[in-house]
Amino acid sequence: CSIDAATHDTVCKIGAISGICTVVYASCQPNTLCIVSHSSGSMSTPRILMWIDMYGWAFHALAKGMKKYATGYDIEIRSAKENIDFNQYDLIHAFGAYQNCDDIQSPVLKGIYNTNASIRNRPVSELMRELTEDATAITVPTSSMEKEIRSFGIDKPMYMLPEGVDIELFPYTPPPRST
């Protein structure tokens, strides 16, 4: 996304989804993929699949938080264990590099959250290049992760999508007082 400094509007172009968007995060920086809502106009509401590994796990919490603030989209959260018709979506947001998106026709936004593959028998750079071949674009949670991914020779469009914490999903609880 590129942000207009005067209006705080941004033009988003990821695969088939394009339009004028309004930034939800006030502190959004250039080259940062923000949670946005698209403008009303002739563009139909984009259908987005947030494809997670398991319900109740970390990616599910992230997806729920993103869905909560991306109100201008028709978002569905589905597990990798389900049989999914990917053709019904305008964009697939695959949480984690391990989701196989080879046969998906829609643009694929693939999130990379770490590079410490638990099972590997070859260099992580080679593995990451292979795992991102099927992505249209990549999201990373930090600029240091982007730098590391770029060091592997991956030149796909890459956007920072900070994870954050939804305090309604994870409210603060003071620590117990010691007795």
Tab-separated table of C-alpha atoms in Angstrom:
chain	number	residue	atom	x	y	z
A	1	CYS	CA	0.000	0.000	0.000
A	2	SER	CA	1.132	3.527	-0.551
A	3	ILE	CA	-0.251	6.191	1.781
A	4	ASP	CA	-1.259	9.721	0.821
A	5	ALA	CA	0.276	11.854	3.592
A	6	ALA	CA	-2.438	14.514	3.345
A	7	THR	CA	-5.549	12.317	3.410
A	8	HIS	CA	-4.189	9.148	5.031
A	9	ASP	CA	-5.860	7.218	2.188
A	10	THR	CA	-3.972	4.442	0.539
A	11	VAL	CA	-4.200	2.728	-2.815
A	12	CYS	CA	-4.112	-1.046	-2.386
A	13	LYS	CA	-3.345	-3.353	-5.271
A	14	ILE	CA	-2.939	-7.012	-4.441
A	15	GLY	CA	-3.856	-9.263	-7.321
A	16	ALA	CA	-7.516	-8.890	-8.270
A	17	ILE	CA	-8.339	-6.515	-5.437
A	18	SER	CA	-7.767	-2.853	-6.145
A	19	GLY	CA	-9.415	0.307	-4.957
A	20	ILE	CA	-9.135	3.269	-2.666
A	21	CYS	CA	-8.903	2.170	0.950
A	22	THR	CA	-9.086	3.949	4.273
A	23	VAL	CA	-6.385	3.137	6.796
A	24	VAL	CA	-7.607	1.837	10.146
A	25	TYR	CA	-4.239	1.978	11.910
A	26	ALA	CA	-3.361	5.652	12.410
A	27	SER	CA	0.365	4.835	12.658
A	28	CYS	CA	0.533	2.878	9.398
A	29	GLN	CA	3.862	3.378	7.603
A	30	PRO	CA	4.692	3.140	3.869
A	31	ASN	CA	5.333	-0.465	2.722
A	32	THR	CA	3.092	-1.651	5.550
A	33	LEU	CA	0.017	-3.646	4.668
A	34	CYS	CA	-2.652	-2.165	6.904
A	35	ILE	CA	-5.992	-3.568	7.905
A	36	VAL	CA	-8.142	-1.515	5.570
A	37	SER	CA	-11.688	-1.210	4.376
A	38	HIS	CA	-12.320	-0.549	0.707
A	39	SER	CA	-14.235	2.428	-0.601
A	40	SER	CA	-17.791	2.060	-1.677
A	41	GLY	CA	-18.251	2.443	-5.393
A	42	SER	CA	-18.556	0.138	-8.346
A	43	MET	CA	-16.207	-2.416	-6.792
A	44	SER	CA	-18.042	-5.371	-5.231
A	45	THR	CA	-17.207	-6.489	-1.703
A	46	PRO	CA	-14.063	-8.638	-1.951
A	47	ARG	CA	-14.401	-12.183	-0.631
A	48	ILE	CA	-11.321	-13.097	1.395
A	49	LEU	CA	-10.381	-16.450	2.878
A	50	MET	CA	-8.211	-16.335	5.972
A	51	TRP	CA	-6.754	-19.832	5.781
A	52	ILE	CA	-5.447	-20.920	9.179
A	53	ASP	CA	-3.849	-24.113	10.444
A	54	MET	CA	-6.165	-24.950	13.393
A	55	TYR	CA	-9.117	-23.383	15.161
A	56	GLY	CA	-8.223	-22.114	18.625
A	57	TRP	CA	-4.509	-21.720	17.852
A	58	ALA	CA	-2.408	-18.567	17.331
A	59	PHE	CA	-3.234	-18.019	13.636
A	60	HIS	CA	-6.941	-18.301	14.475
A	61	ALA	CA	-6.582	-15.518	17.076
A	62	LEU	CA	-4.699	-13.349	14.553
A	63	ALA	CA	-7.328	-13.968	11.859
A	64	LYS	CA	-10.200	-13.113	14.229
A	65	GLY	CA	-8.485	-9.868	15.199
A	66	MET	CA	-7.889	-8.911	11.565
A	67	LYS	CA	-11.455	-9.793	10.571
A	68	LYS	CA	-12.831	-7.631	13.368
A	69	TYR	CA	-11.209	-4.496	11.939
A	70	ALA	CA	-11.499	-5.253	8.206
A	71	THR	CA	-15.206	-4.498	8.073
A	72	GLY	CA	-15.327	-3.618	4.362
A	73	TYR	CA	-14.638	-7.175	3.284
A	74	ASP	CA	-16.537	-10.454	3.219
A	75	ILE	CA	-14.066	-12.520	5.258
A	76	GLU	CA	-14.288	-16.182	6.100
A	77	ILE	CA	-11.871	-17.971	8.452
A	78	ARG	CA	-11.357	-21.619	7.559
A	79	SER	CA	-9.006	-24.353	8.747
A	80	ALA	CA	-6.517	-26.212	6.567
A	81	LYS	CA	-8.229	-29.420	7.685
A	82	GLU	CA	-11.427	-28.452	5.812
A	83	ASN	CA	-12.321	-29.122	2.182
A	84	ILE	CA	-12.364	-25.599	0.694
A	85	ASP	CA	-13.530	-24.353	-2.713
A	86	PHE	CA	-10.849	-21.690	-3.237
A	87	ASN	CA	-12.514	-20.437	-6.439
A	88	GLN	CA	-15.195	-18.621	-4.446
A	89	TYR	CA	-12.666	-16.151	-2.985
A	90	ASP	CA	-11.017	-13.051	-4.477
A	91	LEU	CA	-7.974	-13.352	-2.216
A	92	ILE	CA	-6.516	-16.135	-0.088
A	93	HIS	CA	-4.586	-15.026	3.024
A	94	ALA	CA	-2.644	-18.148	4.001
A	95	PHE	CA	-1.350	-17.926	7.555
A	96	GLY	CA	2.051	-19.605	7.519
A	97	ALA	CA	4.388	-20.469	4.676
A	98	TYR	CA	3.556	-24.177	4.851
A	99	GLN	CA	0.068	-23.850	3.298
A	100	ASN	CA	0.262	-25.360	-0.204
A	101	CYS	CA	-1.338	-22.910	-2.640
A	102	ASP	CA	-0.047	-24.348	-5.941
A	103	ASP	CA	-3.482	-25.026	-7.463
A	104	ILE	CA	-5.202	-21.850	-6.261
A	105	GLN	CA	-6.191	-19.443	-9.032
A	106	SER	CA	-6.906	-16.414	-6.803
A	107	PRO	CA	-4.084	-14.171	-5.582
A	108	VAL	CA	-2.384	-15.623	-2.499
A	109	LEU	CA	-1.105	-13.477	0.356
A	110	LYS	CA	1.165	-15.714	2.425
A	111	GLY	CA	2.140	-14.806	5.979
A	112	ILE	CA	5.616	-15.724	7.210
A	113	TYR	CA	5.932	-15.481	10.974
A	114	ASN	CA	9.239	-17.271	11.611
A	115	THR	CA	12.086	-18.992	9.816
A	116	ASN	CA	12.948	-21.629	12.401
A	117	ALA	CA	11.475	-24.618	10.580
A	118	SER	CA	11.188	-27.444	13.088
A	119	ILE	CA	11.751	-30.166	10.504
A	120	ARG	CA	14.279	-29.469	7.786
A	121	ASN	CA	17.079	-31.296	6.133
A	122	ARG	CA	18.314	-28.443	3.953
A	123	PRO	CA	19.144	-24.749	4.323
A	124	VAL	CA	16.250	-22.592	5.544
A	125	SER	CA	16.825	-20.151	2.653
A	126	GLU	CA	16.171	-22.922	0.121
A	127	LEU	CA	13.096	-24.095	2.020
A	128	MET	CA	11.643	-20.577	2.270
A	129	ARG	CA	12.191	-19.913	-1.449
A	130	GLU	CA	10.289	-23.114	-2.236
A	131	LEU	CA	7.471	-22.399	0.250
A	132	THR	CA	6.867	-18.916	-1.173
A	133	GLU	CA	6.878	-19.839	-4.875
A	134	ASP	CA	3.069	-20.065	-4.860
A	135	ALA	CA	2.531	-16.661	-3.186
A	136	THR	CA	1.447	-13.528	-5.027
A	137	ALA	CA	2.708	-11.434	-2.113
A	138	ILE	CA	4.062	-12.030	1.387
A	139	THR	CA	3.297	-10.522	4.784
A	140	VAL	CA	5.759	-10.394	7.658
A	141	PRO	CA	5.184	-9.125	11.233
A	142	THR	CA	8.397	-7.084	11.552
A	143	SER	CA	10.950	-5.242	9.430
A	144	SER	CA	13.685	-7.587	10.702
A	145	MET	CA	11.691	-10.563	9.373
A	146	GLU	CA	11.359	-8.821	6.006
A	147	LYS	CA	15.138	-8.262	5.935
A	148	GLU	CA	15.765	-11.930	6.729
A	149	ILE	CA	13.318	-13.157	4.068
A	150	ARG	CA	14.854	-10.792	1.494
A	151	SER	CA	18.313	-12.185	2.381
A	152	PHE	CA	17.088	-15.581	1.109
A	153	GLY	CA	16.695	-14.114	-2.383
A	154	ILE	CA	12.896	-13.846	-2.218
A	155	ASP	CA	11.802	-10.850	-4.277
A	156	LYS	CA	8.008	-11.102	-4.083
A	157	PRO	CA	6.049	-8.008	-3.017
A	158	MET	CA	6.341	-7.967	0.775
A	159	TYR	CA	4.274	-6.051	3.315
A	160	MET	CA	4.593	-5.627	7.039
A	161	LEU	CA	1.419	-6.682	8.863
A	162	PRO	CA	2.033	-6.201	12.592
A	163	GLU	CA	0.417	-8.895	14.717
A	164	GLY	CA	-0.777	-6.750	17.595
A	165	VAL	CA	-2.983	-7.939	20.440
A	166	ASP	CA	-6.756	-7.522	20.500
A	167	ILE	CA	-7.420	-6.605	24.123
A	168	GLU	CA	-11.059	-7.676	23.806
A	169	LEU	CA	-9.886	-11.207	22.925
A	170	PHE	CA	-6.987	-11.086	25.417
A	171	PRO	CA	-7.954	-8.705	28.245
A	172	TYR	CA	-5.369	-7.627	30.782
A	173	THR	CA	-5.497	-9.504	34.056
A	174	PRO	CA	-3.268	-8.267	36.865
A	175	PRO	CA	-0.865	-10.863	38.242
A	176	PRO	CA	-1.935	-12.544	41.462
A	177	ARG	CA	-0.625	-10.933	44.596
A	178	SER	CA	1.912	-13.012	46.449
A	179	THR	CA	0.880	-14.227	49.869
